[in-house]
């Protein structure tokens, strides 16, 4: 197995035996970053800094046999919406060009505390709004499997940085699929924990009641370790669950597994035949292995996308009001009255997709339309959650395709609505706050990958990982 494709466990074994040093590992990744720079995954590479940290860790290990922590030898890239103290943070936007983070996100700090090394900041759709990574002010990211194709988004840089073997794992953010969907398009694993598991402190807010930090990697166990290091209460994020409720719900899965799939997810007109076939053949296989796999009906399926987009746009319009050229962000050069200065700064600083969502969000929150759109979408969200809770009382997990199609062409000219509709399977987990994971499921006729998505009850991450392990064995033999 080539060095850069090794799992964390294999890396740590090699470090322990002295066959590998952190420095040589980091240098190999840096060479790989250079070789693949045309993919546009990295916005900034922390070369010298990463090498210096690796050297320090090597010294401590050889001189004093001290291992820096659980993430010794784990090299990460981080999405450009996650704060790393004194490092530039732009959210893929002109609005924050040159802005430096004043503190590190709790998630980042916890990785560092366990010996992880951060190698660079990676590209994403502006303010994490998008599904293709074509909405970054810093240009699109290319899928390493076919450079004419998108890597997915909004954490496209995260996915490609792992796909191109430039790091072991990447931190992304997942508001409506942004970690899982690009993982699926790049043949990787993408994991989003329950809402309330990983602190959002230091994560640039898009839609606060949906946002979670997630991980993209190649190996389930690696991702699980990273998750375990980052999760847990933090005084800076009041929405995190307490450790007690964490323990209560961590039951593991027994055999046979009890799985449900949503009937309407397979009758969806946009679903690619190859994906449908691969998914169905897995259902047959699980059944033949003695697992329970039932179809459940989801009458609210058609309301998933509208409620997600109404609510996230509303939250975004509020969260993004701080970028006014005074408190934060780009300020126009054109002088004028105060009102004009705000307007010009925001007009020049934000890209089209971000503006579209701010306008949509402001509209659905406005006095005349609040009840018709925002309040109604909140009610629909509650109904969807109730339905999901009922399923998870009966089943260990809900399985479905991650995406209706594989990655599309860069510059395909798809309309915004077409792109929103492609999120049909990804936003459910965020509406209900559950953990979800995408693992490789198969390839279409032109060898582009697609993923299998698994969702389990809120705060049952350990169970989700064990189900993913069971399904992974099957998937590999597809
Ligand atoms: N594609 C979704 C959106 O544009 C998801 C974004 C995300 O998860 N950050 O809102």
Short mmCIF file of C-alpha atoms and ligand atoms in Angstrom, two decimals:
data_model
loop_
_atom_site.label_atom_id
_atom_site.label_comp_id
_atom_site.label_asym_id
_atom_site.label_seq_id
_atom_site.Cartn_x
_atom_site.Cartn_y
_atom_site.Cartn_z
CA UNK A 1 0.00 0.00 0.00
CA UNK A 2 1.48 3.40 -0.93
CA UNK A 3 2.51 5.44 2.10
CA UNK A 4 -0.01 8.20 1.56
CA UNK A 5 -2.99 5.83 1.38
CA UNK A 6 -2.27 4.21 4.74
CA UNK A 7 -4.77 4.34 7.59
CA UNK A 8 -4.04 6.16 10.82
CA UNK A 9 -3.38 2.87 12.53
CA UNK A 10 -0.83 1.85 9.89
CA UNK A 11 0.83 5.27 10.03
CA UNK A 12 1.11 5.10 13.81
CA UNK A 13 2.56 1.58 13.67
CA UNK A 14 5.20 2.75 11.21
CA UNK A 15 6.01 5.78 13.38
CA UNK A 16 6.30 3.60 16.46
CA UNK A 17 8.66 1.18 14.73
CA UNK A 18 10.77 4.08 13.49
CA UNK A 19 10.10 3.26 9.82
CA UNK A 20 8.47 6.64 9.34
CA UNK A 21 8.82 10.11 10.83
CA UNK A 22 6.19 12.80 11.01
CA UNK A 23 8.53 15.05 9.07
CA UNK A 24 8.90 12.66 6.13
CA UNK A 25 5.15 12.09 6.16
CA UNK A 26 4.41 15.81 6.02
CA UNK A 27 7.01 16.32 3.30
CA UNK A 28 5.43 13.58 1.17
CA UNK A 29 2.04 15.26 1.52
CA UNK A 30 3.57 18.62 0.58
CA UNK A 31 5.08 17.11 -2.57
CA UNK A 32 1.71 15.66 -3.42
CA UNK A 33 0.04 19.06 -2.86
CA UNK A 34 2.44 20.58 -5.39
CA UNK A 35 1.83 17.82 -7.91
CA UNK A 36 -1.92 18.24 -7.71
CA UNK A 37 -2.13 22.02 -7.33
CA UNK A 38 -4.06 22.34 -10.62
CA UNK A 39 -7.06 20.75 -8.85
CA UNK A 40 -7.38 24.03 -6.90
CA UNK A 41 -8.20 22.29 -3.63
CA UNK A 42 -5.86 24.37 -1.46
CA UNK A 43 -6.25 28.08 -0.88
CA UNK A 44 -3.22 28.12 1.40
CA UNK A 45 -0.59 25.58 2.37
CA UNK A 46 1.02 25.80 5.80
CA UNK A 47 4.22 24.13 4.58
CA UNK A 48 6.92 25.41 6.92
CA UNK A 49 4.66 25.45 9.91
CA UNK A 50 3.54 21.85 9.37
CA UNK A 51 7.15 20.70 8.89
CA UNK A 52 8.26 22.51 12.07
CA UNK A 53 5.49 20.92 14.12
CA UNK A 54 6.30 17.50 12.68
CA UNK A 55 9.99 17.91 13.52
CA UNK A 56 9.14 18.90 17.08
CA UNK A 57 6.93 15.84 17.48
CA UNK A 58 9.64 13.57 16.05
CA UNK A 59 12.19 14.99 18.49
CA UNK A 60 9.96 14.47 21.50
CA UNK A 61 9.28 10.91 20.39
CA UNK A 62 12.88 9.91 19.70
CA UNK A 63 14.35 11.69 22.72
CA UNK A 64 11.70 11.05 25.33
CA UNK A 65 9.42 8.38 23.81
CA UNK A 66 6.45 10.71 24.22
CA UNK A 67 3.57 10.26 21.78
CA UNK A 68 1.77 13.56 21.22
CA UNK A 69 -1.72 12.06 21.34
CA UNK A 70 -4.40 9.97 19.69
CA UNK A 71 -3.92 11.81 16.40
CA UNK A 72 -0.18 11.36 16.17
CA UNK A 73 0.62 11.21 12.47
CA UNK A 74 -2.82 12.44 11.38
CA UNK A 75 -2.45 15.25 8.86
CA UNK A 76 -5.57 17.32 8.20
CA UNK A 77 -6.70 20.00 5.80
CA UNK A 78 -9.44 22.35 7.00
CA UNK A 79 -12.26 23.95 5.08
CA UNK A 80 -12.06 27.70 4.65
CA UNK A 81 -14.96 28.27 7.06
CA UNK A 82 -13.20 26.91 10.16
CA UNK A 83 -11.07 29.21 12.29
CA UNK A 84 -7.40 28.50 12.92
CA UNK A 85 -5.88 31.21 15.08
CA UNK A 86 -3.77 33.79 13.19
CA UNK A 87 -4.48 32.09 9.86
CA UNK A 88 -6.45 33.62 7.01
CA UNK A 89 -10.12 32.63 6.86
CA UNK A 90 -12.25 33.76 3.91
CA UNK A 91 -15.27 31.43 3.60
CA UNK A 92 -14.43 31.20 -0.10
CA UNK A 93 -15.55 34.81 -0.41
CA UNK A 94 -14.19 38.13 -1.54
CA UNK A 95 -16.03 39.52 1.48
CA UNK A 96 -13.47 38.09 3.92
CA UNK A 97 -10.36 38.30 1.75
CA UNK A 98 -7.34 38.75 4.03
CA UNK A 99 -9.29 38.27 7.27
CA UNK A 100 -7.33 36.45 9.99
CA UNK A 101 -8.94 34.22 12.59
CA UNK A 102 -8.62 35.60 16.10
CA UNK A 103 -8.97 32.20 17.76
CA UNK A 104 -9.06 28.55 16.80
CA UNK A 105 -12.32 26.66 16.47
CA UNK A 106 -12.81 24.26 19.38
CA UNK A 107 -12.77 21.35 16.91
CA UNK A 108 -9.40 22.47 15.51
CA UNK A 109 -7.93 23.04 18.96
CA UNK A 110 -8.98 19.57 20.08
CA UNK A 111 -7.33 18.01 17.02
CA UNK A 112 -4.13 19.92 17.72
CA UNK A 113 -4.21 18.91 21.39
CA UNK A 114 -4.11 15.27 20.29
CA UNK A 115 -1.12 15.74 18.01
CA UNK A 116 -2.82 16.35 14.64
CA UNK A 117 -1.00 18.50 12.09
CA UNK A 118 -2.90 20.96 9.93
CA UNK A 119 -1.37 21.24 6.49
CA UNK A 120 -3.56 23.83 4.83
CA UNK A 121 -6.82 25.64 4.25
CA UNK A 122 -9.03 24.26 1.50
CA UNK A 123 -11.43 25.74 -1.01
CA UNK A 124 -15.24 25.65 -0.71
CA UNK A 125 -18.39 27.24 -2.05
CA UNK A 126 -18.81 30.79 -0.80
CA UNK A 127 -20.07 30.73 2.80
CA UNK A 128 -20.63 26.97 2.34
CA UNK A 129 -23.61 27.61 0.05
CA UNK A 130 -23.55 25.22 -2.86
CA UNK A 131 -23.31 21.65 -4.07
CA UNK A 132 -20.59 21.88 -6.73
CA UNK A 133 -17.72 24.03 -5.46
CA UNK A 134 -18.25 26.30 -8.46
CA UNK A 135 -19.42 29.09 -6.15
CA UNK A 136 -16.04 29.91 -4.64
CA UNK A 137 -14.60 33.37 -5.28
CA UNK A 138 -11.27 31.53 -5.66
CA UNK A 139 -12.37 29.34 -8.57
CA UNK A 140 -13.82 25.86 -8.94
CA UNK A 141 -12.21 22.70 -7.56
CA UNK A 142 -11.71 19.75 -9.93
CA UNK A 143 -12.58 16.15 -9.19
CA UNK A 144 -9.33 14.14 -9.33
CA UNK A 145 -11.14 11.19 -10.96
CA UNK A 146 -12.22 13.33 -13.90
CA UNK A 147 -10.92 16.87 -13.97
CA UNK A 148 -13.80 18.05 -16.15
CA UNK A 149 -16.17 17.22 -13.31
CA UNK A 150 -17.11 18.89 -10.06
CA UNK A 151 -16.02 17.33 -6.77
CA UNK A 152 -19.34 18.25 -5.15
CA UNK A 153 -19.76 20.87 -2.50
CA UNK A 154 -19.67 22.86 -0.54
CA UNK A 155 -16.67 21.05 1.00
CA UNK A 156 -15.20 20.25 -2.44
CA UNK A 157 -11.66 21.26 -1.49
CA UNK A 158 -11.85 19.03 1.57
CA UNK A 159 -12.90 16.03 -0.50
CA UNK A 160 -10.29 16.55 -3.21
CA UNK A 161 -7.51 17.13 -0.68
CA UNK A 162 -8.16 13.63 0.69
CA UNK A 163 -8.88 12.12 -2.74
CA UNK A 164 -5.55 13.43 -4.07
CA UNK A 165 -3.66 11.99 -1.08
CA UNK A 166 -2.51 15.36 0.20
CA UNK A 167 -3.69 14.68 3.76
CA UNK A 168 -5.23 11.87 5.77
CA UNK A 169 -8.51 13.59 6.60
CA UNK A 170 -10.24 16.91 6.18
CA UNK A 171 -12.63 18.93 8.30
CA UNK A 172 -15.63 20.20 6.43
CA UNK A 173 -18.96 21.65 7.46
CA UNK A 174 -22.31 20.04 6.76
CA UNK A 175 -25.44 22.20 6.78
CA UNK A 176 -27.31 20.18 4.17
CA UNK A 177 -24.89 17.54 2.91
CA UNK A 178 -21.69 19.45 2.27
CA UNK A 179 -19.48 16.80 3.82
CA UNK A 180 -21.35 13.69 2.65
CA UNK A 181 -22.17 14.69 -0.92
CA UNK A 182 -18.61 15.57 -2.01
CA UNK A 183 -17.36 12.42 -0.26
CA UNK A 184 -19.82 10.46 -2.38
CA UNK A 185 -18.70 12.19 -5.61
CA UNK A 186 -15.03 11.53 -4.78
CA UNK A 187 -15.29 7.90 -3.63
CA UNK A 188 -14.60 8.73 0.02
CA UNK A 189 -16.31 8.50 3.39
CA UNK A 190 -18.09 11.61 4.69
CA UNK A 191 -19.44 11.77 8.22
CA UNK A 192 -21.65 14.33 9.92
CA UNK A 193 -22.38 13.92 13.64
CA UNK A 194 -25.66 14.75 15.35
CA UNK A 195 -26.47 18.42 15.75
CA UNK A 196 -25.09 19.25 19.18
CA UNK A 197 -22.09 16.92 19.15
CA UNK A 198 -19.20 19.04 17.85
CA UNK A 199 -18.82 22.63 18.92
CA UNK A 200 -19.63 25.23 16.28
CA UNK A 201 -17.40 27.73 18.05
CA UNK A 202 -15.08 29.06 15.35
CA UNK A 203 -17.17 27.77 12.45
CA UNK A 204 -18.41 30.58 10.21
CA UNK A 205 -22.18 30.39 10.52
CA UNK A 206 -24.36 29.65 7.51
CA UNK A 207 -27.58 28.30 9.07
CA UNK A 208 -27.01 27.89 12.79
CA UNK A 209 -29.69 25.31 13.54
CA UNK A 210 -28.31 23.04 10.79
CA UNK A 211 -24.52 23.57 10.75
CA UNK A 212 -22.20 20.85 12.02
CA UNK A 213 -18.52 20.20 11.49
CA UNK A 214 -17.88 16.83 9.83
CA UNK A 215 -14.99 14.73 8.58
CA UNK A 216 -14.00 13.37 5.17
CA UNK A 217 -11.55 10.45 5.02
CA UNK A 218 -10.88 7.03 3.54
CA UNK A 219 -11.19 4.91 6.61
CA UNK A 220 -14.08 4.56 9.07
CA UNK A 221 -11.87 4.03 12.10
CA UNK A 222 -9.78 7.11 11.32
CA UNK A 223 -12.93 9.21 11.08
CA UNK A 224 -14.27 7.74 14.31
CA UNK A 225 -11.11 8.70 16.20
CA UNK A 226 -11.22 12.25 14.83
CA UNK A 227 -14.88 12.51 15.79
CA UNK A 228 -14.27 11.21 19.30
CA UNK A 229 -11.50 13.75 19.81
CA UNK A 230 -13.63 16.70 18.63
CA UNK A 231 -17.03 15.91 20.15
CA UNK A 232 -18.30 16.88 23.56
CA UNK A 233 -19.40 19.88 25.61
CA UNK A 234 -17.77 23.24 25.08
CA UNK A 235 -18.55 26.36 27.05
CA UNK A 236 -18.59 28.38 23.82
CA UNK A 237 -21.47 26.48 22.22
CA UNK A 238 -24.66 26.23 24.27
CA UNK A 239 -26.33 23.81 21.84
CA UNK A 240 -24.02 20.91 22.68
CA UNK A 241 -25.46 17.95 24.56
CA UNK A 242 -24.11 17.07 27.95
CA UNK A 243 -21.87 14.06 28.43
CA UNK A 244 -24.61 12.22 30.41
CA UNK A 245 -27.07 12.13 27.57
CA UNK A 246 -24.21 11.00 25.35
CA UNK A 247 -23.65 7.86 27.37
CA UNK A 248 -27.30 6.95 27.69
CA UNK A 249 -27.87 6.55 24.01
CA UNK A 250 -24.72 4.79 22.85
CA UNK A 251 -26.13 1.32 22.36
CA UNK A 252 -24.35 -0.70 19.70
CA UNK A 253 -26.05 -2.63 16.94
CA UNK A 254 -26.80 -6.30 17.28
CA UNK A 255 -27.14 -8.73 14.40
CA UNK A 256 -29.37 -8.85 12.53
CA UNK A 257 -29.54 -5.16 11.71
CA UNK A 258 -32.93 -3.58 11.31
CA UNK A 259 -32.79 -1.23 8.34
CA UNK A 260 -35.44 0.86 6.65
CA UNK A 261 -35.34 2.56 3.28
CA UNK A 262 -37.70 5.25 2.10
CA UNK A 263 -39.88 4.02 -0.77
CA UNK A 264 -40.09 7.48 -2.32
CA UNK A 265 -36.30 7.74 -2.43
CA UNK A 266 -36.23 4.96 -5.01
CA UNK A 267 -39.16 6.17 -7.10
CA UNK A 268 -37.65 9.66 -7.37
CA UNK A 269 -37.58 10.55 -11.08
CA UNK A 270 -34.09 12.05 -10.98
CA UNK A 271 -32.45 8.91 -9.58
CA UNK A 272 -29.74 7.52 -11.88
CA UNK A 273 -30.39 3.88 -12.92
CA UNK A 274 -26.92 2.67 -11.91
CA UNK A 275 -27.37 4.08 -8.40
CA UNK A 276 -30.83 2.57 -8.07
CA UNK A 277 -29.56 -0.82 -9.22
CA UNK A 278 -26.59 -0.84 -6.85
CA UNK A 279 -28.77 0.23 -3.94
CA UNK A 280 -31.38 -2.44 -4.65
CA UNK A 281 -28.81 -5.17 -5.03
CA UNK A 282 -27.51 -4.27 -1.57
CA UNK A 283 -31.01 -4.52 -0.14
CA UNK A 284 -31.27 -8.00 -1.57
CA UNK A 285 -27.87 -8.91 -0.18
CA UNK A 286 -28.63 -7.61 3.33
CA UNK A 287 -31.87 -9.54 3.35
CA UNK A 288 -30.14 -12.72 2.23
CA UNK A 289 -27.69 -12.26 5.10
CA UNK A 290 -30.59 -12.28 7.53
CA UNK A 291 -30.89 -8.56 8.20
CA UNK A 292 -34.30 -6.95 8.31
CA UNK A 293 -34.78 -4.41 5.50
CA UNK A 294 -38.21 -2.78 5.26
CA UNK A 295 -39.58 -0.13 2.94
CA UNK A 296 -41.20 2.80 4.75
CA UNK A 297 -43.35 5.46 3.19
CA UNK A 298 -42.46 9.13 3.60
CA UNK A 299 -45.38 11.34 2.63
CA UNK A 300 -43.38 14.48 3.37
CA UNK A 301 -40.55 13.70 0.94
CA UNK A 302 -41.54 16.51 -1.44
CA UNK A 303 -41.36 19.05 1.39
CA UNK A 304 -37.82 18.24 2.42
CA UNK A 305 -36.09 20.51 -0.09
CA UNK A 306 -38.45 23.51 0.21
CA UNK A 307 -38.39 23.52 4.00
CA UNK A 308 -34.60 23.17 4.06
CA UNK A 309 -34.06 26.04 1.62
CA UNK A 310 -36.60 28.36 3.26
CA UNK A 311 -35.14 27.82 6.73
CA UNK A 312 -31.46 27.90 5.79
CA UNK A 313 -31.91 31.01 3.65
CA UNK A 314 -33.72 32.70 6.55
CA UNK A 315 -30.95 31.84 9.00
CA UNK A 316 -28.28 32.82 6.47
CA UNK A 317 -29.84 36.24 5.87
CA UNK A 318 -29.55 36.91 9.58
CA UNK A 319 -26.07 35.40 10.04
CA UNK A 320 -24.63 37.23 7.05
CA UNK A 321 -25.92 40.64 8.12
CA UNK A 322 -22.67 41.14 10.06
CA UNK A 323 -20.69 41.45 6.82
CA UNK A 324 -21.41 45.11 6.24
CA UNK A 325 -17.97 46.54 5.59
CA UNK A 326 -17.80 47.94 9.12
CA UNK A 327 -18.03 45.12 11.61
CA UNK A 328 -16.58 42.58 9.25
CA UNK A 329 -15.44 42.26 5.74
CA UNK A 330 -14.74 43.97 2.50
CA UNK A 331 -15.50 47.68 2.25
CA UNK A 332 -16.14 49.37 -1.09
CA UNK A 333 -13.64 51.93 -2.36
CA UNK A 334 -16.42 54.09 -3.70
CA UNK A 335 -17.17 56.70 -1.07
CA UNK A 336 -20.75 57.72 -0.41
CA UNK A 337 -23.40 58.04 2.25
CA UNK A 338 -23.58 55.39 4.97
CA UNK A 339 -26.45 53.51 3.31
CA UNK A 340 -24.67 53.51 -0.02
CA UNK A 341 -21.50 52.25 1.61
CA UNK A 342 -23.34 49.27 3.11
CA UNK A 343 -25.09 48.50 -0.13
CA UNK A 344 -22.00 48.79 -2.29
CA UNK A 345 -19.84 46.78 0.09
CA UNK A 346 -22.33 43.93 0.18
CA UNK A 347 -23.03 44.12 -3.55
CA UNK A 348 -19.34 43.99 -4.43
CA UNK A 349 -18.28 41.58 -1.66
CA UNK A 350 -20.81 38.76 -2.05
CA UNK A 351 -21.20 36.41 -5.00
CA UNK A 352 -24.48 35.71 -6.82
CA UNK A 353 -25.50 32.57 -4.91
CA UNK A 354 -24.97 34.19 -1.51
CA UNK A 355 -26.97 37.24 -2.57
CA UNK A 356 -29.76 35.03 -3.86
CA UNK A 357 -30.05 33.34 -0.48
CA UNK A 358 -29.86 36.56 1.52
CA UNK A 359 -32.67 37.98 -0.60
CA UNK A 360 -34.73 34.80 -0.33
CA UNK A 361 -34.14 34.62 3.41
CA UNK A 362 -35.06 38.25 3.96
CA UNK A 363 -38.21 37.71 1.93
CA UNK A 364 -39.42 34.66 3.86
CA UNK A 365 -38.82 36.47 7.15
CA UNK A 366 -40.55 39.67 6.09
CA UNK A 367 -43.74 40.72 7.87
CA UNK A 368 -46.10 39.86 5.05
CA UNK A 369 -44.65 36.43 4.31
CA UNK A 370 -43.34 35.16 7.63
CA UNK A 371 -46.32 32.92 8.38
CA UNK A 372 -46.70 31.68 4.84
CA UNK A 373 -43.08 30.60 4.46
CA UNK A 374 -40.85 30.69 7.52
CA UNK A 375 -43.39 29.61 10.14
CA UNK A 376 -44.79 26.96 7.84
CA UNK A 377 -41.33 25.55 7.08
CA UNK A 378 -40.67 25.33 10.85
CA UNK A 379 -43.86 23.31 11.26
CA UNK A 380 -42.90 21.01 8.41
CA UNK A 381 -39.50 20.52 10.00
CA UNK A 382 -41.21 19.41 13.21
CA UNK A 383 -43.40 16.92 11.31
CA UNK A 384 -40.36 15.53 9.52
CA UNK A 385 -38.56 15.14 12.85
CA UNK A 386 -41.53 13.33 14.37
CA UNK A 387 -41.58 10.93 11.44
CA UNK A 388 -37.85 10.32 11.70
CA UNK A 389 -38.10 9.66 15.45
CA UNK A 390 -40.85 7.12 14.85
CA UNK A 391 -38.66 5.28 12.31
CA UNK A 392 -35.64 5.23 14.58
CA UNK A 393 -37.68 3.68 17.39
CA UNK A 394 -38.32 0.73 15.10
CA UNK A 395 -35.11 0.55 13.08
CA UNK A 396 -31.37 0.77 13.71
CA UNK A 397 -30.87 2.94 10.66
CA UNK A 398 -32.40 4.49 7.55
CA UNK A 399 -30.47 3.79 4.35
CA UNK A 400 -30.72 5.59 1.03
CA UNK A 401 -28.61 6.70 -1.89
CA UNK A 402 -26.42 9.70 -1.02
CA UNK A 403 -27.13 11.50 -4.29
CA UNK A 404 -29.50 11.02 -7.24
CA UNK A 405 -26.64 11.30 -9.75
CA UNK A 406 -22.87 11.17 -9.93
CA UNK A 407 -20.70 14.31 -10.27
CA UNK A 408 -21.67 16.56 -13.17
CA UNK A 409 -19.53 18.61 -15.57
CA UNK A 410 -17.89 21.82 -14.42
CA UNK A 411 -19.74 24.68 -16.12
CA UNK A 412 -22.80 22.55 -16.84
CA UNK A 413 -25.04 25.60 -16.58
CA UNK A 414 -27.53 23.91 -14.29
CA UNK A 415 -30.09 26.31 -12.80
CA UNK A 416 -30.03 27.01 -9.05
CA UNK A 417 -33.29 25.09 -8.59
CA UNK A 418 -31.92 22.04 -10.41
CA UNK A 419 -28.93 22.10 -8.10
CA UNK A 420 -31.10 22.51 -4.98
CA UNK A 421 -33.24 19.55 -6.04
CA UNK A 422 -30.13 17.37 -6.25
CA UNK A 423 -29.90 17.72 -2.43
CA UNK A 424 -33.00 15.53 -2.10
CA UNK A 425 -31.26 12.86 -0.01
CA UNK A 426 -28.73 14.96 1.82
CA UNK A 427 -30.77 17.53 3.76
CA UNK A 428 -32.95 15.15 5.80
CA UNK A 429 -30.21 14.46 8.37
CA UNK A 430 -29.76 18.18 8.95
CA UNK A 431 -33.49 18.88 9.23
CA UNK A 432 -33.76 16.23 11.97
CA UNK A 433 -30.31 16.74 13.51
CA UNK A 434 -29.26 13.11 13.19
CA UNK A 435 -25.81 11.68 12.50
CA UNK A 436 -25.28 10.50 8.92
CA UNK A 437 -22.53 8.96 6.89
CA UNK A 438 -21.85 8.33 3.22
CA UNK A 439 -19.71 5.33 2.28
CA UNK A 440 -18.74 4.23 -1.23
CA UNK A 441 -21.49 2.20 -2.91
CA UNK A 442 -20.43 1.82 -6.54
CA UNK A 443 -19.53 3.44 -9.87
CA UNK A 444 -21.60 4.43 -12.90
CA UNK A 445 -20.80 3.41 -16.50
CA UNK A 446 -18.15 6.15 -16.81
CA UNK A 447 -16.52 5.06 -13.55
CA UNK A 448 -17.73 7.98 -11.44
CA UNK A 449 -18.47 6.96 -7.86
CA UNK A 450 -21.60 7.26 -5.75
CA UNK A 451 -22.29 6.64 -2.09
CA UNK A 452 -24.62 4.84 0.26
CA UNK A 453 -26.04 7.03 3.00
CA UNK A 454 -26.86 5.75 6.48
CA UNK A 455 -28.72 7.76 9.14
CA UNK A 456 -29.35 6.69 12.72
CA UNK A 457 -31.20 8.17 15.70
CA UNK A 458 -29.85 11.42 17.13
CA UNK A 459 -26.82 10.85 19.38
CA UNK A 460 -26.18 7.26 18.30
CA UNK A 461 -22.90 7.85 16.45
CA UNK A 462 -21.25 4.68 17.75
CA UNK A 463 -24.14 2.64 16.45
CA UNK A 464 -23.89 4.43 13.10
CA UNK A 465 -20.20 3.56 12.82
CA UNK A 466 -20.87 -0.09 13.55
CA UNK A 467 -23.66 -0.24 10.96
CA UNK A 468 -21.38 1.46 8.45
CA UNK A 469 -18.77 -1.22 9.14
CA UNK A 470 -21.30 -3.96 8.47
CA UNK A 471 -22.49 -2.29 5.26
CA UNK A 472 -18.96 -1.47 4.14
CA UNK A 473 -18.07 -5.13 3.78
CA UNK A 474 -21.01 -5.57 1.45
CA UNK A 475 -20.27 -2.45 -0.50
CA UNK A 476 -16.72 -3.48 -1.26
CA UNK A 477 -17.96 -6.62 -2.96
CA UNK A 478 -20.42 -4.76 -5.22
N1 LIG B 1 -26.02 22.10 -0.97
C1 LIG B 1 -26.53 22.57 0.27
C2 LIG B 1 -26.72 24.06 0.23
O1 LIG B 1 -26.33 24.64 -0.72
C3 LIG B 1 -25.64 22.16 1.40
C4 LIG B 1 -24.64 23.14 1.86
C5 LIG B 1 -23.90 22.73 3.09
O2 LIG B 1 -24.11 21.64 3.64
N2 LIG B 1 -23.07 23.64 3.58
O3 LIG B 1 -27.25 24.64 1.12
#
